[in-house]
XYZ file of C-alpha atoms in Angstrom:
398
model
C 1.392 3.691 -43.210
C 4.997 2.853 -42.481
C 7.792 4.912 -41.057
C 11.518 4.455 -40.669
C 12.507 4.982 -37.057
C 15.968 5.963 -35.820
C 17.219 6.324 -32.278
C 20.366 8.345 -32.795
C 19.237 10.697 -30.013
C 18.122 7.954 -27.646
C 20.104 8.012 -24.388
C 22.661 5.244 -24.065
C 23.059 3.285 -20.868
C 26.439 1.831 -20.081
C 24.946 -0.562 -17.537
C 23.092 -2.334 -20.343
C 26.450 -3.299 -21.833
C 28.670 -6.058 -20.420
C 29.906 -5.569 -16.837
C 31.355 -7.088 -14.313
C 15.810 -27.898 -1.378
C 12.116 -26.436 -1.844
C 10.369 -24.870 1.125
C 6.709 -24.250 1.972
C 5.632 -21.057 3.691
C 3.333 -22.001 6.559
C 2.208 -18.967 8.557
C 0.695 -19.409 11.979
C -3.083 -19.722 12.151
C -3.383 -17.992 15.507
C -5.256 -14.638 15.437
C -2.485 -12.835 17.315
C 0.186 -13.957 14.858
C -2.015 -13.068 11.913
C -2.627 -9.571 13.331
C 1.111 -9.127 13.796
C 1.698 -10.223 10.215
C -0.998 -7.836 9.052
C 0.709 -4.916 10.791
C 4.014 -5.892 9.164
C 2.299 -5.893 5.792
C 1.115 -2.352 6.334
C 4.671 -1.206 7.006
C 5.861 -2.614 3.685
C 3.598 -0.288 1.730
C 1.838 -3.139 -0.113
C -1.677 -4.497 0.055
C -2.361 -8.176 0.496
C -4.674 -9.652 -2.129
C -6.143 -13.156 -1.942
C -4.952 -15.358 -4.757
C -7.710 -17.961 -4.592
C -9.847 -17.819 -7.686
C -7.547 -15.369 -9.487
C -5.824 -16.346 -12.678
C -2.074 -15.970 -12.800
C -0.838 -13.011 -14.851
C -0.493 -13.791 -18.531
C 0.564 -11.996 -21.674
C -0.027 -12.734 -25.302
C 2.579 -11.552 -27.766
C 1.353 -11.940 -31.326
C 3.524 -11.806 -34.387
C 2.228 -12.214 -37.899
C 0.269 -15.387 -38.387
C 1.770 -16.947 -35.273
C 1.328 -16.072 -31.628
C 2.705 -17.101 -28.247
C 0.709 -17.452 -25.031
C 2.557 -16.812 -21.771
C 1.167 -17.681 -18.381
C 2.317 -18.120 -14.788
C 5.147 -15.818 -13.697
C 7.234 -16.112 -16.854
C 9.251 -12.979 -16.097
C 12.233 -12.302 -18.372
C 14.588 -12.683 -15.422
C 14.373 -16.009 -13.618
C 15.343 -16.086 -9.922
C 18.687 -17.816 -9.390
C 18.837 -17.844 -5.597
C 16.920 -20.044 -3.182
C 14.998 -17.069 -1.644
C 14.015 -15.863 -5.110
C 12.731 -19.290 -6.171
C 10.952 -19.663 -2.848
C 9.130 -16.325 -3.246
C 8.243 -17.227 -6.804
C 6.465 -20.311 -5.494
C 4.742 -18.345 -2.715
C 3.510 -15.766 -5.232
C 1.953 -18.465 -7.378
C 0.526 -20.698 -4.649
C 0.095 -18.580 -1.490
C -0.194 -15.044 -2.785
C -1.872 -13.694 0.347
C 1.275 -14.484 2.360
C 3.768 -13.111 -0.159
C 4.675 -9.919 1.721
C 5.167 -11.747 5.003
C 7.441 -14.270 3.298
C 9.414 -11.492 1.559
C 9.921 -9.641 4.858
C 11.088 -12.855 6.533
C 13.570 -13.566 3.722
C 15.017 -10.057 3.930
C 15.406 -10.312 7.701
C 17.079 -13.718 7.402
C 19.499 -12.456 4.728
C 20.390 -9.461 6.872
C 21.012 -11.670 9.913
C 23.147 -14.136 7.915
C 25.327 -11.378 6.496
C 25.727 -9.635 9.843
C 26.648 -12.930 11.516
C 29.365 -13.643 8.950
C 30.814 -10.147 9.392
C 30.720 -10.502 13.187
C 32.630 -13.795 13.038
C 35.193 -12.136 10.769
C 35.862 -9.366 13.314
C 35.960 -11.766 16.270
C 38.620 -13.895 14.536
C 40.870 -11.006 13.448
C 43.668 -12.013 15.817
C 43.338 -15.742 15.290
C 44.823 -18.140 12.760
C 41.400 -18.415 11.097
C 41.133 -14.696 10.263
C 41.811 -15.240 6.566
C 39.248 -18.039 6.398
C 36.481 -16.039 8.065
C 37.265 -13.004 5.916
C 36.785 -15.134 2.801
C 33.577 -16.618 4.221
C 32.236 -13.102 4.870
C 33.047 -12.083 1.273
C 31.273 -15.117 -0.162
C 28.282 -14.573 2.129
C 28.120 -10.931 0.980
C 28.003 -12.011 -2.662
C 25.412 -14.685 -1.936
C 23.179 -12.252 -0.033
C 23.475 -9.591 -2.733
C 22.291 -12.020 -5.423
C 19.455 -13.171 -3.160
C 18.273 -9.678 -2.231
C 18.229 -8.699 -5.916
C 15.906 -11.628 -6.571
C 13.699 -10.580 -3.647
C 13.531 -7.030 -5.025
C 12.652 -8.379 -8.458
C 9.813 -10.485 -7.067
C 8.482 -7.485 -5.131
C 8.477 -5.473 -8.363
C 6.786 -8.329 -10.182
C 4.081 -8.383 -7.505
C 3.351 -4.705 -8.118
C 2.887 -5.383 -11.835
C 0.657 -8.379 -11.137
C -1.433 -6.242 -8.784
C -2.154 -4.015 -11.801
C -2.938 -7.158 -13.825
C -0.112 -6.155 -16.145
C 2.295 -8.994 -16.995
C 5.894 -8.156 -17.767
C 6.785 -8.617 -21.418
C 8.650 -11.962 -21.706
C 11.923 -12.471 -23.539
C 11.600 -10.821 -26.939
C 13.174 -13.824 -28.635
C 10.001 -15.743 -27.747
C 7.704 -13.047 -29.099
C 9.103 -12.335 -32.569
C 8.119 -14.052 -35.794
C 9.992 -13.208 -38.966
C 11.529 -10.150 -37.250
C 8.044 -8.832 -36.423
C 7.076 -7.888 -32.841
C 3.605 -7.035 -31.591
C 2.590 -6.853 -27.921
C -1.102 -7.177 -27.145
C -2.985 -6.080 -25.126
C -1.219 -2.763 -24.669
C -2.281 -2.144 -21.029
C -1.588 1.580 -21.474
C -4.289 2.689 -19.051
C -3.094 0.393 -16.250
C 0.542 1.432 -16.684
C -0.380 5.121 -16.696
C -2.635 4.803 -13.636
C 0.316 4.505 -11.227
C 1.437 8.098 -11.912
C 0.016 11.363 -10.621
C -1.375 13.786 -13.188
C 1.702 15.999 -13.261
C 4.095 13.031 -13.508
C 1.983 11.429 -16.239
C 2.283 14.540 -18.392
C 6.076 14.392 -18.096
C 5.989 10.668 -18.958
C 3.963 11.441 -22.081
C 6.518 14.067 -23.047
C 9.213 11.393 -22.688
C 7.290 8.987 -24.933
C 6.822 11.689 -27.554
C 10.526 12.522 -27.452
C 11.922 8.992 -27.734
C 9.499 7.346 -30.166
C 7.786 10.340 -31.784
C 4.244 9.363 -30.717
C 2.138 12.275 -29.472
C -0.344 11.881 -26.625
C -3.241 12.792 -28.949
C -2.205 10.365 -31.702
C -4.963 8.574 -33.587
C -5.506 4.818 -33.686
C -3.995 4.769 -37.171
C -0.836 6.449 -35.888
C -0.581 3.990 -32.996
C -0.708 0.965 -35.274
C 1.612 2.375 -37.919
C 4.726 0.222 -38.274
C 8.320 1.225 -37.804
C 11.760 -0.360 -37.842
C 14.333 -0.292 -35.052
C 17.508 -2.134 -34.195
C 17.168 -4.523 -31.287
C 20.259 -3.051 -29.603
C 18.763 0.463 -29.775
C 15.467 -0.822 -28.407
C 17.297 -2.387 -25.466
C 19.098 0.868 -24.696
C 15.830 2.776 -24.952
C 14.150 0.374 -22.524
C 16.988 0.548 -19.980
C 17.170 4.345 -20.241
C 13.390 4.553 -19.695
C 13.767 2.511 -16.494
C 16.250 5.091 -15.252
C 13.870 7.860 -16.361
C 11.043 6.344 -14.318
C 13.392 6.028 -11.347
C 14.446 9.651 -11.809
C 10.849 10.930 -12.041
C 9.881 9.120 -8.848
C 12.875 10.554 -7.035
C 12.369 14.074 -8.416
C 8.604 14.159 -7.797
C 9.050 12.933 -4.211
C 11.680 15.579 -3.617
C 9.464 18.213 -5.239
C 6.494 17.301 -3.034
C 8.639 17.434 0.097
C 10.113 20.837 -0.761
C 6.702 22.227 -1.670
C 5.177 21.027 1.598
C 8.013 22.603 3.584
C 7.589 25.843 1.651
C 3.825 25.929 2.244
C 4.246 25.270 5.963
C 6.864 28.012 6.246
C 4.710 30.438 4.266
C 1.651 29.660 6.382
C 3.548 30.315 9.612
C 4.975 33.545 8.213
C 1.546 34.785 7.100
C 0.026 33.869 10.464
C 2.739 35.731 12.370
C 2.404 38.857 10.207
C -1.393 38.793 10.505
C -1.307 38.535 14.300
C 1.151 41.428 14.510
C -1.179 43.489 12.299
C -4.244 42.643 14.447
C -2.503 43.842 17.618
C -2.348 47.355 16.132
C -6.108 47.600 15.409
C -8.872 48.965 17.696
C -11.021 46.386 19.445
C -14.151 46.675 17.197
C -12.278 46.607 13.924
C -10.070 43.870 15.289
C -13.099 41.563 15.825
C -14.370 42.228 12.293
C -10.996 41.588 10.687
C -10.377 38.535 12.870
C -13.590 36.904 11.611
C -12.530 37.499 8.020
C -9.045 36.210 8.804
C -10.454 32.949 10.207
C -12.544 32.456 7.036
C -9.472 32.862 4.893
C -7.447 30.451 7.027
C -10.171 27.803 6.712
C -9.499 27.431 2.957
C -6.933 24.628 2.460
C -3.630 25.663 1.001
C -2.977 24.810 -2.622
C -6.629 24.892 -3.740
C -8.173 27.218 -6.222
C -8.694 27.668 -9.962
C -5.790 26.715 -12.152
C -3.988 24.835 -9.385
C -3.741 21.642 -11.461
C -2.208 23.425 -14.427
C 0.197 25.168 -12.063
C 1.277 21.810 -10.629
C 2.099 20.540 -14.111
C 4.220 23.564 -14.914
C 5.832 23.497 -11.458
C 7.061 19.906 -11.860
C 8.345 20.533 -15.384
C 10.177 23.687 -14.336
C 11.454 22.005 -11.178
C 13.000 19.134 -13.138
C 14.419 21.429 -15.815
C 15.994 23.598 -13.120
C 18.213 20.807 -11.792
C 21.928 21.453 -11.948
C 24.074 18.614 -13.388
C 25.061 17.307 -9.963
C 21.468 17.140 -8.698
C 20.300 15.620 -11.966
C 22.897 12.847 -11.723
C 22.079 12.204 -8.084
C 18.351 11.784 -8.772
C 18.823 9.687 -11.936
C 21.464 7.366 -10.518
C 20.225 4.345 -8.531
C 21.154 4.752 -4.892
C 22.241 1.146 -4.404
C 24.437 -1.249 -6.335
C 21.714 -3.876 -6.067
C 19.218 -1.641 -7.896
C 21.720 -0.725 -10.625
C 22.638 -4.374 -11.148
C 18.974 -5.388 -11.221
C 18.253 -2.905 -14.029
C 21.129 -4.355 -16.025
C 20.092 -7.966 -15.421
C 16.435 -7.364 -16.306
C 17.250 -5.468 -19.500
C 19.748 -8.074 -20.641
C 17.329 -10.910 -19.876
C 14.573 -9.195 -21.866
C 16.572 -8.259 -24.950
C 19.523 -10.617 -24.935
C 21.514 -13.145 -23.014
C 21.753 -12.527 -19.269
C 24.983 -14.534 -19.034
C 26.958 -12.502 -21.588
C 25.039 -9.246 -21.118
C 24.644 -8.529 -24.832
C 21.714 -8.917 -27.241
C 21.611 -12.224 -29.057
C 21.344 -10.385 -32.378
C 21.482 -6.802 -33.578
C 18.894 -7.353 -36.269
C 16.354 -4.774 -37.351
C 12.879 -5.644 -36.135
C 9.536 -4.335 -37.357
C 6.922 -3.325 -34.819
C 4.114 -0.851 -34.227
C 4.303 2.418 -32.311
C 1.718 0.942 -29.940
C 4.128 -1.865 -29.010
C 6.985 0.613 -28.544
C 4.774 2.690 -26.267
C 3.919 -0.440 -24.269
C 7.608 -1.197 -23.728
C 8.434 2.388 -22.715
C 5.488 2.609 -20.285
C 6.503 -0.709 -18.734
C 10.100 0.484 -18.349
C 9.041 3.758 -16.701
C 6.750 1.850 -14.318
C 9.581 -0.594 -13.543
C 11.857 2.305 -12.576
C 9.152 3.892 -10.416
C 8.464 0.602 -8.626
C 12.192 0.022 -8.179
C 12.529 3.334 -6.325
C 9.783 2.299 -3.878
C 11.127 -1.233 -3.412
C 14.676 -0.021 -2.901
C 13.523 2.363 -0.173
C 11.581 -0.386 1.621
C 14.253 -3.084 1.341
C 16.933 -0.717 2.660
C 14.999 -0.427 5.939
C 15.350 -4.195 6.517
C 18.496 -5.154 4.607
C 21.136 -2.440 4.320
C 21.919 -2.050 0.610
C 25.307 -1.059 -0.784
C 25.738 2.568 -1.775
C 26.181 2.978 -5.496
């Protein structure tokens, strides 16, 4: 069964359009240094996984009678900076030390930038002020490109931890304008979301590609046609949607926790005031019942899960335009630029920022779902990485 697919209602993303010597990581073998490194790993929010004996992430993209096998890192976006290339090598050869190396690179980039800025301010009244100002500008640009590569490698690590390889450049995966991505990895990509967020993600998939959550296998493998430019915009917009959901759900959880704490304190205060008015015997009886009630954790009970789903949906739909824009917009320029670079590298030419062709490609709804789920996961991971990196290397406000 074939369908004709149109994306006239798909959100457009302006950032997808045109815009503006090897090292070896050798950690110390001393127990004290390793314990220190271990504690640093815990602060990054990642888990360290031994790489020995594990195969590098790979993806097979089949198309018609031909197919392409992709192994190693093979991400659509290749690191351009020395720190990015260095971390790429560490991830492939010394995976267990990747987070320590990434933290060291971020600290070094922050120190280099701060040193250049300090020299610029010290030389303000000297004849070399103009020179040091230019050096600081160049160092800022160099560090921004490097930190974007570090962020990208951190995101790639999260995907590899799920054993989900990023889809490579689409130009390598198509045969006679036919694109199929296999295996789909739907379960792994959905596993990163909470139940309430996953339901919203499924609503997004149904809205943008017309595939319901309860679709049959036949519906999943039905073919459709889509312009490559529209597919690129859909992918980039889904990254922003994943970023938005992570931001909104985190904000929702924080506000709900604050509300529950406030409500608990209010109920406790009112109950104690009520108990002071009771006679001693009745007071003991009521106090025992009150303690039993307080022992039940807040937020538990029948129908709580369904209520959470409706709460998140209603919470997101209740955003005013200003709040909606603030949650959907990347907080840093580095994150916004990284979304643009990754999308352009996947669907087109990273140098020019436009797709190589605007041809109509034929693919299955299963492959479209795979791309959308990957994009949403990319946006969710980007939110986490951006928050961590900003604690070590101060990112530019977007």
